């Protein structure tokens, strides 16, 4: 059976090993030793070199009794403030002491995977090959997952353990994201002596932003301008403003339309006011679009029912490694792991959710 003591002990150990994005070395070394000690073959890929971090993704293989492999994926990095975390357990709830996040995002996922493997070994449970993927640099760009060699897994589907929501919830739809950077150019002039010779890049930006559809654009699409900087002094008509923003949509055509709308609006307003706008777009990750009866979702629902938690198929507005894996052609469900208030110092998780998450993984393994 799932050992609550071992599971919580492992979670406590993991969150106390600092692992900000691109500096996952210590936790990766710990996990390598742990997995090797459990008899698994562990490899570290080249992601660290590729993204300028000190650690690659860990890929561990637990050979099974036949059938296609299944993948369990969680990320090793945590958001800031996430160094020197002191976990506290009280009344079945784990929080962080003081001014850091807890790091349950995503070390709760890692802990549950490790505990599930231990239980399978102890009880000699039949299982397909299990490929464990612990990624780096998920936060702020899914960079580690983008370097993963998905084809090498030999799997038909995968599970990421990295969604909010209760255990039993599973994400089948999530938006693709584009990021935009714009440089708006006007013309500098003395603001008191000859303002009519100037073109204010700040006025261009202001009008363009007001004319752009932002926030919740429609039921599937969101957009935001999140950063703005520019100008030199109050007596100079500003000749340059930099903007950074994003658009997300569950539907590719809507994402393309919203992105185009943002570019067009900036450029039209800039032209009209006698300036110009240079806009670059980067596709950050693709959408998740799994049918409710897709095998990986159907299996999750069955597993939730088997352990007596309510299955819930949900959509999200966020991104995760599951977006990348789905985009590479590996159907990947993102499982709700019970973590709450993530990316804040109020982050917490219930011990009951850690246990149920492990039981869910065991049910998935049994049904796969
Ligand atoms: Zn996460
Ligand atoms: Ca996160």
CSV table of C-alpha atoms and ligand atoms in Angstrom, one decimal:
chain,number,residue,atom,x,y,z
A,1,UNK,CA,0.0,0.0,0.0
A,2,UNK,CA,0.9,3.6,-0.3
A,3,UNK,CA,3.1,4.6,2.7
A,4,UNK,CA,2.0,8.0,3.9
A,5,UNK,CA,5.2,8.4,6.0
A,6,UNK,CA,7.5,7.6,3.1
A,7,UNK,CA,5.5,9.8,0.6
A,8,UNK,CA,5.4,12.8,2.9
A,9,UNK,CA,9.0,12.3,3.9
A,10,UNK,CA,10.1,12.3,0.2
A,11,UNK,CA,8.0,15.4,-0.5
A,12,UNK,CA,9.6,17.2,2.4
A,13,UNK,CA,13.1,16.2,1.2
A,14,UNK,CA,12.5,17.3,-2.4
A,15,UNK,CA,11.1,20.7,-1.6
A,16,UNK,CA,14.1,21.4,0.6
A,17,UNK,CA,16.4,20.9,-2.3
A,18,UNK,CA,16.4,24.3,-4.1
A,19,UNK,CA,15.8,24.0,-7.9
A,20,UNK,CA,15.0,27.3,-9.6
A,21,UNK,CA,14.7,27.0,-13.4
A,22,UNK,CA,18.0,26.2,-15.1
A,23,UNK,CA,19.6,25.4,-11.8
A,24,UNK,CA,18.1,22.0,-11.1
A,25,UNK,CA,21.5,20.3,-10.6
A,26,UNK,CA,21.1,19.3,-6.9
A,27,UNK,CA,17.6,17.9,-7.2
A,28,UNK,CA,18.5,16.1,-10.4
A,29,UNK,CA,21.5,14.4,-8.7
A,30,UNK,CA,19.3,13.4,-5.8
A,31,UNK,CA,16.7,11.9,-8.1
A,32,UNK,CA,19.3,10.1,-10.2
A,33,UNK,CA,20.6,8.4,-7.1
A,34,UNK,CA,17.1,7.7,-5.9
A,35,UNK,CA,15.9,6.1,-9.1
A,36,UNK,CA,19.1,4.2,-9.7
A,37,UNK,CA,18.8,2.9,-6.1
A,38,UNK,CA,15.3,1.6,-7.1
A,39,UNK,CA,16.9,-0.3,-9.9
A,40,UNK,CA,15.8,2.0,-12.8
A,41,UNK,CA,18.1,3.0,-15.6
A,42,UNK,CA,18.4,6.8,-15.7
A,43,UNK,CA,19.7,9.0,-18.4
A,44,UNK,CA,20.2,12.8,-18.5
A,45,UNK,CA,19.7,14.4,-21.9
A,46,UNK,CA,21.4,17.5,-23.4
A,47,UNK,CA,18.7,20.0,-22.6
A,48,UNK,CA,21.0,21.8,-20.1
A,49,UNK,CA,23.5,22.7,-22.8
A,50,UNK,CA,20.8,23.6,-25.2
A,51,UNK,CA,18.9,26.1,-23.0
A,52,UNK,CA,21.8,27.5,-20.9
A,53,UNK,CA,21.0,25.6,-17.7
A,54,UNK,CA,23.1,23.4,-15.5
A,55,UNK,CA,20.9,20.3,-15.8
A,56,UNK,CA,19.3,18.2,-18.5
A,57,UNK,CA,16.0,16.3,-18.4
A,58,UNK,CA,16.1,13.0,-16.6
A,59,UNK,CA,14.6,10.0,-18.4
A,60,UNK,CA,14.2,6.8,-16.3
A,61,UNK,CA,13.0,3.5,-17.5
A,62,UNK,CA,11.2,0.9,-15.4
A,63,UNK,CA,10.9,-2.2,-17.7
A,64,UNK,CA,7.5,-3.9,-17.6
A,65,UNK,CA,5.6,-7.0,-18.6
A,66,UNK,CA,4.9,-6.1,-22.2
A,67,UNK,CA,2.6,-3.7,-24.0
A,68,UNK,CA,3.4,-0.1,-25.0
A,69,UNK,CA,5.1,2.1,-22.4
A,70,UNK,CA,3.3,4.8,-20.5
A,71,UNK,CA,5.0,8.0,-19.6
A,72,UNK,CA,4.8,9.9,-16.3
A,73,UNK,CA,6.1,13.4,-16.5
A,74,UNK,CA,6.8,16.1,-13.9
A,75,UNK,CA,9.1,19.1,-13.8
A,76,UNK,CA,12.0,19.5,-11.4
A,77,UNK,CA,12.2,23.3,-11.4
A,78,UNK,CA,10.2,25.6,-9.1
A,79,UNK,CA,9.2,29.3,-9.3
A,80,UNK,CA,10.7,32.0,-7.1
A,81,UNK,CA,10.8,32.7,-4.3
A,82,UNK,CA,11.7,29.1,-4.0
A,83,UNK,CA,15.0,28.8,-2.3
A,84,UNK,CA,15.4,27.7,1.3
A,85,UNK,CA,11.9,26.3,1.5
A,86,UNK,CA,10.9,25.0,4.9
A,87,UNK,CA,7.8,22.8,4.6
A,88,UNK,CA,5.4,22.6,7.5
A,89,UNK,CA,2.7,19.9,8.1
A,90,UNK,CA,-0.3,20.8,10.2
A,91,UNK,CA,-3.7,19.2,10.3
A,92,UNK,CA,-3.0,17.3,7.1
A,93,UNK,CA,-2.0,20.3,5.1
A,94,UNK,CA,1.5,21.1,4.0
A,95,UNK,CA,2.5,24.8,3.6
A,96,UNK,CA,5.8,26.6,3.5
A,97,UNK,CA,7.1,28.5,6.5
A,98,UNK,CA,7.8,32.1,5.7
A,99,UNK,CA,8.3,33.9,2.5
A,100,UNK,CA,8.8,31.1,-0.2
A,101,UNK,CA,6.5,29.1,-2.4
A,102,UNK,CA,6.0,25.5,-1.2
A,103,UNK,CA,7.3,23.9,-4.5
A,104,UNK,CA,4.5,21.4,-4.6
A,105,UNK,CA,4.4,22.6,-8.2
A,106,UNK,CA,5.8,20.2,-9.2
A,107,UNK,CA,7.5,18.2,-6.5
A,108,UNK,CA,4.1,16.8,-5.4
A,109,UNK,CA,4.1,15.2,-8.9
A,110,UNK,CA,7.6,13.8,-8.5
A,111,UNK,CA,6.9,12.5,-5.0
A,112,UNK,CA,3.8,10.6,-6.2
A,113,UNK,CA,5.7,9.0,-9.1
A,114,UNK,CA,8.5,7.8,-6.8
A,115,UNK,CA,6.0,6.4,-4.3
A,116,UNK,CA,4.0,4.6,-7.0
A,117,UNK,CA,7.2,3.0,-8.3
A,118,UNK,CA,8.1,1.8,-4.8
A,119,UNK,CA,4.6,0.3,-4.3
A,120,UNK,CA,4.7,-1.5,-7.7
A,121,UNK,CA,8.1,-3.0,-6.7
A,122,UNK,CA,7.1,-4.0,-3.2
A,123,UNK,CA,3.9,-5.6,-4.3
A,124,UNK,CA,5.3,-7.0,-7.5
A,125,UNK,CA,2.4,-5.5,-9.5
A,126,UNK,CA,2.1,-6.3,-13.2
A,127,UNK,CA,2.7,-3.1,-15.2
A,128,UNK,CA,3.7,-1.9,-18.7
A,129,UNK,CA,7.1,-0.3,-19.1
A,130,UNK,CA,7.0,3.0,-17.3
A,131,UNK,CA,9.1,5.9,-18.6
A,132,UNK,CA,9.6,8.6,-16.0
A,133,UNK,CA,10.4,12.1,-17.4
A,134,UNK,CA,11.6,14.7,-15.0
A,135,UNK,CA,12.0,17.9,-17.0
A,136,UNK,CA,14.0,21.1,-16.3
A,137,UNK,CA,12.9,24.7,-16.9
A,138,UNK,CA,9.2,24.2,-17.2
A,139,UNK,CA,8.4,27.4,-15.6
A,140,UNK,CA,8.7,30.4,-17.9
A,141,UNK,CA,8.8,28.7,-21.2
A,142,UNK,CA,8.6,24.8,-21.1
A,143,UNK,CA,12.2,24.9,-22.3
A,144,UNK,CA,13.2,21.4,-21.0
A,145,UNK,CA,10.2,19.6,-22.5
A,146,UNK,CA,11.0,21.2,-25.9
A,147,UNK,CA,14.4,19.4,-25.9
A,148,UNK,CA,12.9,16.0,-25.0
A,149,UNK,CA,13.2,13.2,-27.6
A,150,UNK,CA,9.5,12.0,-27.5
A,151,UNK,CA,9.9,9.3,-30.1
A,152,UNK,CA,12.5,7.5,-28.0
A,153,UNK,CA,9.8,6.7,-25.3
A,154,UNK,CA,8.0,4.1,-27.4
A,155,UNK,CA,4.8,5.2,-25.7
A,156,UNK,CA,1.2,5.6,-27.0
A,157,UNK,CA,0.3,8.2,-24.4
A,158,UNK,CA,1.6,10.1,-21.4
A,159,UNK,CA,0.5,11.8,-18.2
A,160,UNK,CA,1.9,15.0,-16.9
A,161,UNK,CA,1.4,15.6,-13.1
A,162,UNK,CA,1.2,19.3,-13.2
A,163,UNK,CA,-2.3,20.7,-13.2
A,164,UNK,CA,-4.2,22.5,-10.4
A,165,UNK,CA,-7.6,21.1,-9.5
A,166,UNK,CA,-8.5,18.1,-7.3
A,167,UNK,CA,-7.1,14.7,-7.9
A,168,UNK,CA,-9.4,13.1,-10.5
A,169,UNK,CA,-9.5,16.2,-12.7
A,170,UNK,CA,-7.7,16.0,-16.0
A,171,UNK,CA,-7.0,18.6,-18.6
A,172,UNK,CA,-8.0,17.8,-22.2
A,173,UNK,CA,-7.9,21.3,-23.7
A,174,UNK,CA,-5.4,24.1,-23.2
A,175,UNK,CA,-4.5,27.0,-25.4
A,176,UNK,CA,-1.6,27.5,-27.7
A,177,UNK,CA,0.4,30.7,-27.0
A,178,UNK,CA,2.1,33.3,-29.2
A,179,UNK,CA,4.3,36.0,-27.7
A,180,UNK,CA,4.7,39.4,-29.3
A,181,UNK,CA,7.5,41.9,-29.0
A,182,UNK,CA,6.9,45.3,-30.6
A,183,UNK,CA,9.2,48.3,-31.1
A,184,UNK,CA,7.3,51.5,-31.8
A,185,UNK,CA,9.2,54.3,-33.4
A,186,UNK,CA,8.2,57.9,-33.5
A,187,UNK,CA,10.4,61.0,-33.8
A,188,UNK,CA,12.2,62.9,-31.0
A,189,UNK,CA,11.8,66.6,-30.6
A,190,UNK,CA,12.1,69.2,-27.8
A,191,UNK,CA,8.7,69.1,-26.0
A,192,UNK,CA,8.7,72.8,-25.2
A,193,UNK,CA,10.5,74.4,-28.2
A,194,UNK,CA,9.2,72.4,-31.2
A,195,UNK,CA,6.7,69.7,-30.2
A,196,UNK,CA,5.1,69.8,-33.7
A,197,UNK,CA,8.3,68.3,-35.1
A,198,UNK,CA,8.0,65.2,-32.9
A,199,UNK,CA,6.0,62.0,-33.2
A,200,UNK,CA,5.3,60.5,-29.8
A,201,UNK,CA,5.9,56.8,-29.6
A,202,UNK,CA,4.0,56.8,-26.3
A,203,UNK,CA,0.9,58.2,-27.9
A,204,UNK,CA,1.1,55.7,-30.7
A,205,UNK,CA,1.4,52.9,-28.1
A,206,UNK,CA,-1.5,54.3,-26.0
A,207,UNK,CA,-3.9,54.6,-29.0
A,208,UNK,CA,-2.9,51.2,-30.4
A,209,UNK,CA,-3.3,49.5,-27.0
A,210,UNK,CA,-6.7,51.1,-26.5
A,211,UNK,CA,-7.8,49.9,-29.9
A,212,UNK,CA,-6.6,46.3,-29.4
A,213,UNK,CA,-8.9,43.6,-28.1
A,214,UNK,CA,-7.3,42.4,-24.9
A,215,UNK,CA,-8.3,40.4,-21.8
A,216,UNK,CA,-10.8,37.7,-22.5
A,217,UNK,CA,-11.3,38.1,-26.2
A,218,UNK,CA,-13.8,35.3,-26.6
A,219,UNK,CA,-14.7,32.0,-24.8
A,220,UNK,CA,-11.5,30.4,-26.2
A,221,UNK,CA,-9.1,33.3,-26.6
A,222,UNK,CA,-7.2,35.7,-24.3
A,223,UNK,CA,-4.6,38.4,-24.9
A,224,UNK,CA,-2.5,40.7,-22.9
A,225,UNK,CA,0.1,43.4,-23.2
A,226,UNK,CA,2.2,42.8,-20.1
A,227,UNK,CA,5.3,45.0,-20.4
A,228,UNK,CA,5.8,48.5,-21.6
A,229,UNK,CA,8.9,50.7,-21.5
A,230,UNK,CA,10.0,53.8,-23.3
A,231,UNK,CA,10.8,57.5,-23.2
A,232,UNK,CA,13.9,59.4,-22.0
A,233,UNK,CA,12.8,62.6,-20.2
A,234,UNK,CA,9.7,64.8,-19.8
A,235,UNK,CA,11.1,67.4,-22.2
A,236,UNK,CA,11.7,65.0,-25.0
A,237,UNK,CA,8.9,63.7,-27.3
A,238,UNK,CA,9.6,59.9,-27.0
A,239,UNK,CA,10.9,58.3,-30.1
A,240,UNK,CA,10.7,54.6,-29.0
A,241,UNK,CA,8.5,52.4,-26.9
A,242,UNK,CA,8.9,48.6,-26.4
A,243,UNK,CA,5.9,46.4,-25.7
A,244,UNK,CA,5.7,42.7,-24.9
A,245,UNK,CA,2.5,40.8,-24.9
A,246,UNK,CA,0.9,37.5,-25.6
A,247,UNK,CA,-2.2,35.8,-27.2
A,248,UNK,CA,-3.6,32.4,-26.4
A,249,UNK,CA,-6.4,30.4,-27.9
A,250,UNK,CA,-7.7,26.9,-27.8
A,251,UNK,CA,-8.3,27.2,-31.5
A,252,UNK,CA,-5.4,27.8,-33.9
A,253,UNK,CA,-7.4,29.9,-36.4
A,254,UNK,CA,-8.5,32.2,-33.5
A,255,UNK,CA,-5.0,32.5,-32.3
A,256,UNK,CA,-3.8,33.5,-35.7
A,257,UNK,CA,-6.6,36.0,-36.1
A,258,UNK,CA,-5.9,37.6,-32.7
A,259,UNK,CA,-2.2,37.7,-33.3
A,260,UNK,CA,-2.8,39.4,-36.7
A,261,UNK,CA,-5.2,41.8,-35.1
A,262,UNK,CA,-2.6,42.9,-32.6
A,263,UNK,CA,0.1,43.4,-35.2
A,264,UNK,CA,-2.2,45.2,-37.6
A,265,UNK,CA,-3.5,47.6,-34.9
A,266,UNK,CA,0.0,48.6,-33.8
A,267,UNK,CA,1.2,49.1,-37.4
A,268,UNK,CA,-1.9,51.0,-38.6
A,269,UNK,CA,-1.9,53.4,-35.6
A,270,UNK,CA,1.8,53.9,-36.0
A,271,UNK,CA,1.5,54.7,-39.7
A,272,UNK,CA,-1.5,57.0,-39.1
A,273,UNK,CA,0.5,59.0,-36.6
A,274,UNK,CA,3.7,59.2,-38.7
A,275,UNK,CA,5.7,56.5,-37.0
A,276,UNK,CA,6.2,52.8,-37.5
A,277,UNK,CA,6.0,49.6,-35.5
A,278,UNK,CA,8.2,46.5,-35.8
A,279,UNK,CA,6.5,43.5,-34.4
A,280,UNK,CA,7.9,40.0,-34.0
A,281,UNK,CA,5.9,36.9,-33.0
A,282,UNK,CA,7.1,33.7,-31.4
A,283,UNK,CA,5.0,30.6,-31.1
A,284,UNK,CA,5.7,29.4,-27.6
A,285,UNK,CA,3.7,26.2,-27.5
A,286,UNK,CA,0.9,24.4,-29.3
A,287,UNK,CA,-2.6,23.8,-28.0
A,288,UNK,CA,-3.9,20.7,-26.2
A,289,UNK,CA,-6.9,19.3,-27.9
A,290,UNK,CA,-7.9,15.8,-26.7
A,291,UNK,CA,-11.3,14.4,-27.3
A,292,UNK,CA,-13.2,13.4,-24.1
A,293,UNK,CA,-13.1,9.8,-25.4
A,294,UNK,CA,-9.4,9.8,-26.3
A,295,UNK,CA,-7.8,6.7,-24.8
A,296,UNK,CA,-5.6,8.7,-22.4
A,297,UNK,CA,-8.6,10.7,-21.1
A,298,UNK,CA,-10.9,7.7,-20.9
A,299,UNK,CA,-8.2,5.8,-19.0
A,300,UNK,CA,-7.8,8.6,-16.5
A,301,UNK,CA,-11.6,8.7,-15.9
A,302,UNK,CA,-11.7,5.0,-15.3
A,303,UNK,CA,-8.7,5.2,-12.9
A,304,UNK,CA,-10.3,8.0,-11.0
A,305,UNK,CA,-13.5,6.0,-10.6
A,306,UNK,CA,-11.5,2.9,-9.5
A,307,UNK,CA,-10.1,4.8,-6.6
A,308,UNK,CA,-13.3,6.6,-5.7
A,309,UNK,CA,-12.6,10.1,-6.7
A,310,UNK,CA,-14.7,12.2,-9.0
A,311,UNK,CA,-13.4,12.3,-12.6
A,312,UNK,CA,-13.6,15.8,-14.1
A,313,UNK,CA,-12.5,16.7,-17.6
A,314,UNK,CA,-11.4,20.3,-17.6
A,315,UNK,CA,-9.9,23.0,-19.8
A,316,UNK,CA,-7.2,25.3,-18.7
A,317,UNK,CA,-5.9,28.7,-19.8
A,318,UNK,CA,-2.4,27.9,-18.8
A,319,UNK,CA,0.5,26.0,-20.4
A,320,UNK,CA,2.5,23.0,-19.3
A,321,UNK,CA,4.9,20.3,-20.6
A,322,UNK,CA,1.7,18.5,-21.7
A,323,UNK,CA,1.3,21.2,-24.4
A,324,UNK,CA,4.7,20.3,-25.8
A,325,UNK,CA,4.3,16.6,-25.6
A,326,UNK,CA,0.9,16.8,-27.3
A,327,UNK,CA,2.4,19.0,-30.0
A,328,UNK,CA,5.0,16.3,-30.6
A,329,UNK,CA,2.3,13.8,-31.3
A,330,UNK,CA,2.3,12.1,-27.9
A,331,UNK,CA,-1.3,12.3,-26.5
A,332,UNK,CA,-0.7,13.6,-23.0
A,333,UNK,CA,-3.2,14.2,-20.2
A,334,UNK,CA,-2.3,16.8,-17.6
A,335,UNK,CA,-3.5,15.5,-14.2
A,336,UNK,CA,-4.9,17.6,-11.4
A,337,UNK,CA,-2.6,17.0,-8.4
A,338,UNK,CA,-4.4,18.9,-5.7
A,339,UNK,CA,-1.8,21.7,-5.4
A,340,UNK,CA,-3.4,25.1,-4.5
A,341,UNK,CA,-2.4,28.7,-4.8
A,342,UNK,CA,0.7,27.8,-6.8
A,343,UNK,CA,3.2,30.5,-7.7
A,344,UNK,CA,2.4,32.3,-4.4
A,345,UNK,CA,3.8,32.1,-0.9
A,346,UNK,CA,0.3,30.8,0.2
A,347,UNK,CA,0.9,27.6,-1.9
A,348,UNK,CA,-0.3,24.4,-0.1
A,349,UNK,CA,-1.2,20.8,-0.7
A,350,UNK,CA,-3.1,18.2,1.4
A,351,UNK,CA,-1.5,15.0,2.4
A,352,UNK,CA,-4.7,13.3,1.3
A,353,UNK,CA,-4.2,14.6,-2.2
A,354,UNK,CA,-0.6,13.3,-2.3
A,355,UNK,CA,-1.9,9.9,-1.3
A,356,UNK,CA,-4.8,9.9,-3.8
A,357,UNK,CA,-2.5,11.1,-6.6
A,358,UNK,CA,-0.3,8.1,-5.9
A,359,UNK,CA,-3.3,5.8,-5.9
A,360,UNK,CA,-4.5,7.3,-9.2
A,361,UNK,CA,-1.1,6.5,-10.8
A,362,UNK,CA,-1.3,3.0,-9.5
A,363,UNK,CA,-4.8,2.6,-10.9
A,364,UNK,CA,-3.6,4.0,-14.3
A,365,UNK,CA,-0.7,1.5,-14.3
A,366,UNK,CA,-3.1,-1.3,-13.5
A,367,UNK,CA,-5.6,-0.3,-16.2
A,368,UNK,CA,-3.1,0.6,-18.9
B,1,LIG,ZN1,4.1,23.2,-12.7
B,2,LIG,CA1,3.9,26.3,-12.5
